Amino acid sequence: MDRIKIEQTDITRLKLDGIVNAANNSLLGGGGVDGAIHRAAGPGLLEECRALNGCNTGEAKITGAYGLPSRKVIHTVGPVWNGGNNKEEELLADAYKNSLHLALEENLETIAFPNISTGVYRFPKEKAARIAISEVRSFLEKHPELKSVTFVVFDEENLKIYKEMLG
Ligand code: ADP
């Protein structure tokens, strides 16, 4: 599907309607992609996030993007991988689904996802990619208003996995 793209880059460099942040429950910043987004956006983002009172795992909230080139940031919280019997797969699917619904509600036409939960949260990368691709594909089929979804692959392993799975 040509509305799905892969890019190996730092997500903070992209100029789209929205980028998704793999945040934690506090929404007050952290390491990895979350830290990179907060550093590039500047203190206004943290201030807006403080007023959101956190976010449950699998849910998503939206803010402005401040110093980032994109217009909006969708903050979602993926699950920490804990062996696989704690609804991890369902919660990761929810994080993608809820981010996509929020993008649509806010009239965002071009968005990008990082590989949620596959860093510090240790979700197995292939399993995560299969869930991410399947959620995005079925959403795009139902919603032609969403013009493109970019999977930002930061590490070589995810790049290889996404290239293989998306052909
Ligand atoms: P999580 O806690 O959800 O696992 P991480 O930020 O630790 O979140 O990792 C999620 C994914 O984001 C990892 O695949 C990591 O390689 C990637 N990543 C880290 N920094 C960036 C960045 N600046 N842009 C895009 N992806 C990034």
Coordinates of C-alpha atoms and ligand atoms in Angstrom, one line a residue:
M1 CA 0.0 0.0 0.0
D2 CA 1.7 3.2 -1.1
R3 CA 0.1 5.3 1.8
I4 CA 2.5 3.4 4.1
K5 CA 6.1 4.6 4.0
I6 CA 9.3 3.6 5.8
E7 CA 12.0 6.1 6.7
Q8 CA 15.2 5.6 8.7
T9 CA 15.6 9.0 10.4
D10 CA 15.2 10.9 13.6
I11 CA 11.5 11.5 13.9
T12 CA 12.0 15.0 15.3
R13 CA 13.3 16.1 11.8
L14 CA 10.1 15.2 10.0
K15 CA 7.7 17.9 8.8
L16 CA 4.3 16.3 8.8
D17 CA 0.8 17.0 10.3
G18 CA 1.7 14.9 13.3
I19 CA 4.4 12.7 14.8
V20 CA 3.7 10.1 17.5
N21 CA 5.7 9.9 20.7
A22 CA 6.4 6.7 22.5
A23 CA 5.8 8.3 25.9
N24 CA 5.5 6.9 29.4
N25 CA 2.5 7.1 31.7
S26 CA 3.6 10.4 33.2
L27 CA 3.8 12.2 29.9
L28 CA 6.6 14.2 31.5
G29 CA 9.4 13.1 29.2
G30 CA 11.9 10.2 29.4
G31 CA 14.7 8.6 27.4
G32 CA 14.8 7.4 23.8
V33 CA 12.4 8.9 21.3
D34 CA 10.5 10.7 24.1
G35 CA 13.6 12.5 25.3
A36 CA 14.5 13.4 21.7
I37 CA 11.0 14.9 21.1
H38 CA 11.0 16.9 24.3
R39 CA 14.5 18.3 23.6
A40 CA 13.7 19.3 20.1
A41 CA 10.2 20.7 21.0
G42 CA 11.4 22.8 23.9
P43 CA 9.9 23.6 27.3
G44 CA 6.4 24.5 26.0
L45 CA 5.7 20.9 25.3
L46 CA 6.5 19.8 28.8
E47 CA 4.3 22.6 30.1
E48 CA 1.3 21.4 28.0
C49 CA 2.0 17.8 28.9
R50 CA 1.9 18.6 32.6
A51 CA -1.7 19.7 32.3
L52 CA -2.7 16.4 30.7
N53 CA -2.4 14.4 34.0
G54 CA -0.6 11.4 32.4
C55 CA -1.9 8.8 30.0
N56 CA -2.9 5.1 30.5
T57 CA -1.1 2.4 28.6
G58 CA -2.6 1.9 25.2
E59 CA -4.3 5.3 25.2
A60 CA -3.2 8.5 23.4
K61 CA -3.3 12.3 23.9
I62 CA -2.4 15.2 21.6
T63 CA -0.5 18.4 22.0
G64 CA 1.1 21.2 20.0
A65 CA 4.6 20.6 18.6
Y66 CA 6.3 23.8 19.6
G67 CA 9.9 23.9 18.2
L68 CA 9.3 20.8 16.0
P69 CA 8.7 21.1 12.3
S70 CA 5.5 19.0 12.5
R71 CA 2.2 20.5 13.7
K72 CA 1.1 18.2 16.4
V73 CA 2.5 15.5 18.7
I74 CA 0.3 12.5 19.6
H75 CA 1.6 10.9 22.8
T76 CA 0.8 7.3 23.3
V77 CA 2.0 4.8 25.9
G78 CA 3.0 1.3 24.7
P79 CA 3.2 -1.6 27.1
V80 CA 6.4 -2.7 28.8
W81 CA 7.1 -6.3 27.6
N82 CA 6.8 -8.6 30.5
G83 CA 6.8 -12.1 29.0
G84 CA 3.8 -11.7 26.8
N85 CA 1.0 -12.8 29.2
N86 CA 0.1 -9.4 30.4
K87 CA -2.0 -8.2 27.4
E88 CA 1.1 -6.7 25.9
E89 CA 0.0 -7.4 22.3
E90 CA -3.5 -6.1 22.8
L91 CA -2.1 -2.9 24.5
L92 CA 0.4 -2.3 21.7
A93 CA -2.4 -2.6 19.1
D94 CA -4.5 -0.2 21.2
A95 CA -1.6 2.4 21.3
Y96 CA -1.6 2.3 17.4
K97 CA -5.4 2.3 17.1
N98 CA -6.0 5.1 19.5
S99 CA -3.2 7.3 18.0
L100 CA -4.7 6.7 14.5
H101 CA -8.2 7.6 15.7
L102 CA -6.9 10.8 17.4
A103 CA -5.1 11.8 14.2
L104 CA -8.3 11.5 12.3
E105 CA -10.3 13.4 14.8
E106 CA -7.8 16.2 14.6
N107 CA -7.8 16.2 10.8
L108 CA -4.2 15.2 10.5
E109 CA -3.5 13.7 7.1
T110 CA 0.2 12.7 7.3
I111 CA 1.6 11.2 10.5
A112 CA 4.6 9.2 11.5
F113 CA 5.1 6.5 14.2
P114 CA 8.3 5.4 15.9
N115 CA 8.6 1.7 16.7
I116 CA 6.6 2.0 20.0
S117 CA 7.7 -0.2 22.9
T118 CA 10.7 -1.8 21.0
G119 CA 13.4 0.2 22.9
V120 CA 13.6 0.5 26.7
Y121 CA 10.2 -1.3 26.9
R122 CA 11.8 -4.5 25.3
F123 CA 8.8 -5.6 23.1
P124 CA 10.1 -8.2 20.6
K125 CA 10.7 -6.2 17.4
E126 CA 9.2 -8.6 14.9
K127 CA 6.1 -9.1 16.9
A128 CA 5.7 -5.4 17.4
A129 CA 6.2 -4.7 13.7
R130 CA 3.5 -7.3 12.8
I131 CA 1.0 -5.6 15.1
A132 CA 1.9 -2.0 14.0
I133 CA 1.6 -2.9 10.3
S134 CA -1.6 -4.8 10.7
E135 CA -3.3 -2.0 12.7
V136 CA -2.1 0.7 10.3
R137 CA -3.2 -1.2 7.2
S138 CA -6.7 -1.9 8.4
F139 CA -7.1 1.6 9.5
L140 CA -6.0 3.1 6.2
E141 CA -8.4 0.8 4.3
K142 CA -11.3 2.2 6.3
H143 CA -10.2 5.8 6.3
P144 CA -9.1 7.3 3.0
E145 CA -8.9 10.7 4.6
L146 CA -5.6 9.7 6.2
K147 CA -3.1 10.2 3.3
S148 CA 0.0 8.6 4.7
V149 CA 1.6 6.9 7.6
T150 CA 5.3 6.7 7.9
F151 CA 7.1 4.1 10.0
V152 CA 10.2 5.7 11.3
V153 CA 12.8 3.0 11.8
F154 CA 15.7 4.2 13.9
D155 CA 17.8 1.0 14.4
E156 CA 19.0 -1.4 11.7
E157 CA 17.1 -4.3 13.1
N158 CA 13.7 -2.5 12.7
L159 CA 14.7 -1.2 9.3
K160 CA 15.3 -4.8 8.1
I161 CA 12.1 -6.1 9.7
Y162 CA 9.9 -3.4 8.2
K163 CA 11.5 -3.7 4.8
E164 CA 10.9 -7.4 4.8
M165 CA 7.3 -7.1 6.0
L166 CA 6.3 -4.3 3.7
G167 CA 8.1 -5.7 0.7
Ligands
ADP1 P1 9.8 2.5 24.4 O1 10.0 3.0 25.9 O2 8.4 2.7 23.9 O3 10.5 1.2 24.1 P2 12.1 4.0 23.2 O4 12.2 5.4 22.9 O5 13.1 3.4 24.2 O6 10.6 3.7 23.6 O7 12.2 3.2 21.9 C1 11.2 3.1 20.9 C2 11.9 3.1 19.5 O8 12.2 4.4 19.2 C3 13.1 2.3 19.4 O9 13.0 1.4 18.3 C4 14.2 3.3 19.2 O10 15.3 2.8 18.4 C5 13.5 4.4 18.5 N1 14.1 5.8 18.6 C6 14.9 6.3 19.6 N2 15.2 7.6 19.3 C7 14.5 7.9 18.2 C8 14.3 9.1 17.4 N3 15.0 10.2 17.7 N4 13.5 9.1 16.3 C9 12.9 7.9 16.0 N5 13.0 6.8 16.7 C10 13.8 6.8 17.8

